[in-house]
């Protein structure tokens, strides 16, 4: 098995034992002025991203990274939220082989969980989806980055990527990474990156990578669930825009701006 890393070819001794894990937190922010519209938004988002929709997204991720689905489990929760778990493998063996995935069922998987919530005081509603893609062997979760970001109305994207463990080359030397990477952003298209403010916190020597992205431009009409921006007074537009920017900034920085500035 040949892999390329840092300008050299690596011939591996056997199965690639490296585990590549990609974790997402994607946030979609909305403003709903009344209590009834806030409930309507939560109901809408719960239906829009129910377990069947998440299932179709994860099935496409599996196709993109060229893995094979072994099993899918879905769950919708009462009152809100959904979860999907997909077990995958590299797909080297026929699907109907009973020994197909026994060795690594617990290593290659994709999961998605949704968390809709709202602040009844200021009318801000936040939808969060957590996605984890963990693979072993040669398949890489990084190939699905663009698709995952585009699959949601992503105002904030927080990503962690780590390569764990080691495998061995034909001479018995340990190999701790089998592909080139200096940043998660290396695997995101320029077209998407241009829409976001992004920065990294990376420990390259330990194969740990973290990227944060926040949408650059806030178009008010895209954030109003129950209101027409054309009918809003200028002062109201300013107030709502300030609320939305504050919410987005706080989530992006993982810090409560009001508490910090008071």
Coordinates of C-alpha atoms in Angstrom, one line a residue:
X1 CA 0.0 0.0 0.0
X2 CA 1.5 3.4 -1.1
X3 CA 0.7 6.7 0.6
X4 CA 2.2 10.1 0.0
X5 CA 3.3 12.4 2.9
X6 CA 5.6 15.4 3.0
X7 CA 7.1 14.8 -0.4
X8 CA 7.9 11.1 0.0
X9 CA 6.2 7.9 -0.8
X10 CA 5.4 5.6 2.1
X11 CA 5.0 1.9 1.5
X12 CA 3.1 0.4 4.4
X13 CA 3.6 -3.0 5.9
X14 CA -0.1 -4.0 6.1
X15 CA -3.4 -2.5 7.0
X16 CA -3.3 1.3 7.7
X17 CA -3.9 1.5 11.5
X18 CA -4.1 5.3 11.7
X19 CA -7.4 6.8 12.9
X20 CA -8.4 10.1 11.3
X21 CA -11.1 12.0 13.3
X22 CA -12.9 15.1 12.1
X23 CA -15.4 16.9 14.4
X24 CA -17.7 19.7 13.5
X25 CA -19.9 22.1 15.3
X26 CA -22.0 24.0 12.8
X27 CA -24.3 26.9 14.0
X28 CA -27.2 28.5 12.2
X29 CA -28.6 31.7 13.9
X30 CA -32.1 33.2 13.5
X31 CA -34.2 36.0 14.9
X32 CA -37.8 35.4 15.8
X33 CA -39.6 38.2 17.6
X34 CA -42.6 36.6 19.3
X35 CA -42.8 33.5 21.5
X36 CA -45.1 31.8 19.0
X37 CA -42.7 32.5 16.1
X38 CA -39.8 31.2 18.2
X39 CA -41.7 27.9 18.7
X40 CA -42.5 27.9 15.0
X41 CA -38.9 28.3 14.2
X42 CA -37.9 25.4 16.4
X43 CA -40.6 23.2 14.9
X44 CA -39.4 24.2 11.4
X45 CA -35.7 23.5 12.0
X46 CA -36.6 20.2 13.7
X47 CA -38.5 19.1 10.6
X48 CA -36.0 20.6 8.1
X49 CA -33.1 18.6 9.8
X50 CA -34.9 15.5 11.0
X51 CA -33.2 12.1 11.1
X52 CA -34.1 11.3 7.5
X53 CA -32.5 14.5 6.2
X54 CA -29.4 13.9 8.3
X55 CA -29.3 10.3 7.0
X56 CA -29.2 11.5 3.4
X57 CA -26.4 14.0 4.2
X58 CA -24.3 11.3 5.9
X59 CA -24.9 8.8 3.1
X60 CA -23.5 11.4 0.7
X61 CA -20.5 12.0 3.0
X62 CA -19.9 8.2 2.8
X63 CA -20.0 8.4 -1.0
X64 CA -17.6 11.3 -1.1
X65 CA -14.9 9.7 1.0
X66 CA -15.4 6.4 -0.9
X67 CA -16.4 4.3 2.1
X68 CA -19.0 1.6 2.4
X69 CA -22.0 1.7 4.7
X70 CA -22.3 -1.2 7.1
X71 CA -25.2 -0.1 9.3
X72 CA -27.3 3.0 9.9
X73 CA -29.2 3.9 13.0
X74 CA -31.5 6.9 13.2
X75 CA -33.5 8.6 16.0
X76 CA -35.8 11.6 16.3
X77 CA -36.3 13.0 19.8
X78 CA -39.3 14.4 21.7
X79 CA -39.7 17.3 21.8
X80 CA -36.8 18.1 19.4
X81 CA -33.5 17.0 18.0
X82 CA -32.3 14.0 15.9
X83 CA -29.3 11.7 15.8
X84 CA -27.9 9.4 13.1
X85 CA -25.0 7.0 13.4
X86 CA -23.4 5.3 10.4
X87 CA -20.9 2.5 10.6
X88 CA -18.6 2.4 7.6
X89 CA -15.5 0.6 6.3
X90 CA -13.1 0.9 3.4
X91 CA -15.2 -1.4 1.2
X92 CA -12.3 -3.6 0.0
X93 CA -14.5 -6.8 0.6
X94 CA -17.9 -7.6 -0.9
X95 CA -20.8 -6.2 1.2
X96 CA -22.3 -9.7 1.8
X97 CA -19.1 -11.1 3.2
X98 CA -19.9 -12.0 6.8
X99 CA -16.3 -11.2 7.8
X100 CA -16.4 -7.8 6.1
X101 CA -16.1 -5.4 9.0
X102 CA -15.6 -7.5 12.2
X103 CA -12.1 -6.0 12.8
X104 CA -13.0 -2.4 12.7
X105 CA -16.7 -1.7 13.3
X106 CA -15.9 0.5 16.2
X107 CA -13.3 2.6 14.4
X108 CA -14.9 3.9 11.2
X109 CA -18.2 5.8 11.8
X110 CA -20.1 9.0 11.1
X111 CA -22.5 10.6 13.6
X112 CA -24.7 13.6 13.5
X113 CA -26.7 15.2 16.4
X114 CA -28.9 18.3 16.3
X115 CA -29.5 20.8 19.1
X116 CA -32.2 23.5 18.4
X117 CA -32.6 26.1 21.1
X118 CA -33.7 29.7 21.6
X119 CA -33.4 32.7 23.9
X120 CA -37.0 33.6 24.7
X121 CA -35.9 37.0 26.1
X122 CA -34.2 38.5 23.0
X123 CA -35.7 36.3 20.3
X124 CA -32.4 34.8 19.1
X125 CA -32.7 31.1 18.1
X126 CA -29.7 28.9 17.5
X127 CA -29.5 25.6 15.7
X128 CA -26.4 23.5 16.2
X129 CA -25.4 20.3 14.5
X130 CA -22.5 18.2 15.7
X131 CA -20.9 15.9 13.1
X132 CA -18.1 13.4 13.7
X133 CA -16.4 11.5 11.0
X134 CA -13.9 9.0 12.2
X135 CA -12.1 6.7 9.8
X136 CA -9.3 4.1 9.7
X137 CA -7.4 2.9 6.7
X138 CA -6.8 5.1 3.7
X139 CA -10.2 6.8 3.6
X140 CA -10.1 10.5 4.7
X141 CA -12.9 12.6 6.3
X142 CA -11.3 15.8 5.0
X143 CA -12.7 15.2 1.5
X144 CA -16.2 15.9 2.7
X145 CA -15.5 19.4 4.2
X146 CA -17.0 21.5 1.4
X147 CA -20.1 19.3 1.2
X148 CA -20.7 19.4 5.0
X149 CA -20.4 23.2 5.2
X150 CA -22.7 23.7 2.3
X151 CA -25.3 21.2 3.7
X152 CA -26.3 23.7 6.4
X153 CA -26.8 27.4 6.7
X154 CA -23.5 27.7 8.4
X155 CA -22.9 31.0 10.3
X156 CA -20.2 29.5 12.5
X157 CA -18.2 26.4 11.9
X158 CA -15.8 25.0 14.5
X159 CA -13.7 22.1 13.4
X160 CA -11.2 19.7 15.0
X161 CA -9.1 17.2 13.1
X162 CA -6.7 14.7 14.6
X163 CA -4.7 11.8 13.4
X164 CA -4.2 9.2 16.1
X165 CA -2.1 6.1 16.6
X166 CA 0.6 4.8 14.2
X167 CA 1.0 2.3 11.5
X168 CA 4.3 0.8 10.1
X169 CA 6.1 0.9 6.9
X170 CA 7.7 -2.1 5.2
X171 CA 10.9 -1.6 7.3
X172 CA 9.0 -1.7 10.6
X173 CA 9.3 2.1 11.3
X174 CA 6.3 3.8 12.9
X175 CA 4.3 6.2 10.6
X176 CA 2.2 8.7 12.5
X177 CA 0.6 10.5 9.6
X178 CA 0.1 9.4 6.0
X179 CA -0.9 12.6 4.2
X180 CA 0.1 16.2 3.9
X181 CA -1.7 18.8 6.1
X182 CA -0.7 22.1 7.8
X183 CA -4.3 23.3 8.3
X184 CA -7.9 22.1 8.0
X185 CA -8.3 25.1 5.7
X186 CA -6.1 23.4 3.1
X187 CA -9.0 21.1 2.3
X188 CA -11.7 23.8 2.0
X189 CA -12.4 25.5 -1.3
X190 CA -11.3 29.1 -1.8
X191 CA -14.9 29.9 -2.7
X192 CA -16.1 28.9 0.7
X193 CA -13.2 30.4 2.6
X194 CA -13.8 33.8 1.0
X195 CA -17.1 34.0 2.7
X196 CA -15.7 33.5 6.2
X197 CA -13.3 35.0 8.7
X198 CA -11.2 32.0 9.7
X199 CA -8.2 31.2 11.9
X200 CA -6.3 28.2 13.2
X201 CA -4.9 26.8 16.4
X202 CA -2.7 23.9 15.3
X203 CA -0.1 21.6 16.9
X204 CA 1.3 20.2 13.7
X205 CA 4.0 18.2 15.5
X206 CA 1.3 16.2 17.3
X207 CA -1.1 16.1 14.3
X208 CA -3.8 18.2 16.0
X209 CA -5.6 20.8 14.0
X210 CA -8.3 23.3 14.9
X211 CA -10.1 25.8 12.6
X212 CA -12.8 28.3 13.4
X213 CA -14.9 30.1 10.7
X214 CA -17.4 32.9 11.1
X215 CA -19.5 34.3 8.2
X216 CA -18.2 37.7 7.1
X217 CA -21.3 39.5 5.9
X218 CA -24.6 39.5 7.8
X219 CA -27.6 40.1 5.5
X220 CA -30.5 40.9 7.8
X221 CA -33.2 39.4 5.6
X222 CA -31.5 36.0 5.8
X223 CA -31.9 35.9 9.6
X224 CA -35.5 36.9 10.1
X225 CA -37.9 34.0 10.6
X226 CA -41.1 35.9 11.0
X227 CA -40.5 39.5 9.9
X228 CA -40.1 41.5 6.7
X229 CA -36.9 43.6 6.9
X230 CA -38.5 46.1 4.5
X231 CA -41.2 46.9 7.0
X232 CA -38.9 47.2 10.0
X233 CA -38.0 50.7 11.3
X234 CA -34.3 51.6 10.9
X235 CA -33.8 51.6 14.7
X236 CA -35.3 48.1 14.9
X237 CA -33.0 46.8 12.1
X238 CA -30.0 48.2 14.0
X239 CA -31.1 46.6 17.2
X240 CA -31.7 43.1 15.7
X241 CA -28.5 43.3 13.6
X242 CA -26.6 44.1 16.8
X243 CA -28.2 41.1 18.6
X244 CA -27.3 38.7 15.8
X245 CA -23.7 39.9 15.5
X246 CA -23.3 39.6 19.3
X247 CA -24.7 36.0 19.3
X248 CA -22.4 35.0 16.4
X249 CA -19.3 36.6 17.9
X250 CA -19.9 35.0 21.3
X251 CA -20.3 31.5 19.8
X252 CA -17.3 32.0 17.6
X253 CA -15.1 33.2 20.5
X254 CA -16.6 30.8 23.0
X255 CA -17.1 33.8 25.3
X256 CA -19.9 35.9 26.7
X257 CA -19.2 39.4 25.5
X258 CA -21.7 41.0 27.9
X259 CA -20.1 39.3 30.9
X260 CA -16.6 40.2 29.7
X261 CA -17.4 43.9 29.1
X262 CA -19.5 44.5 32.2

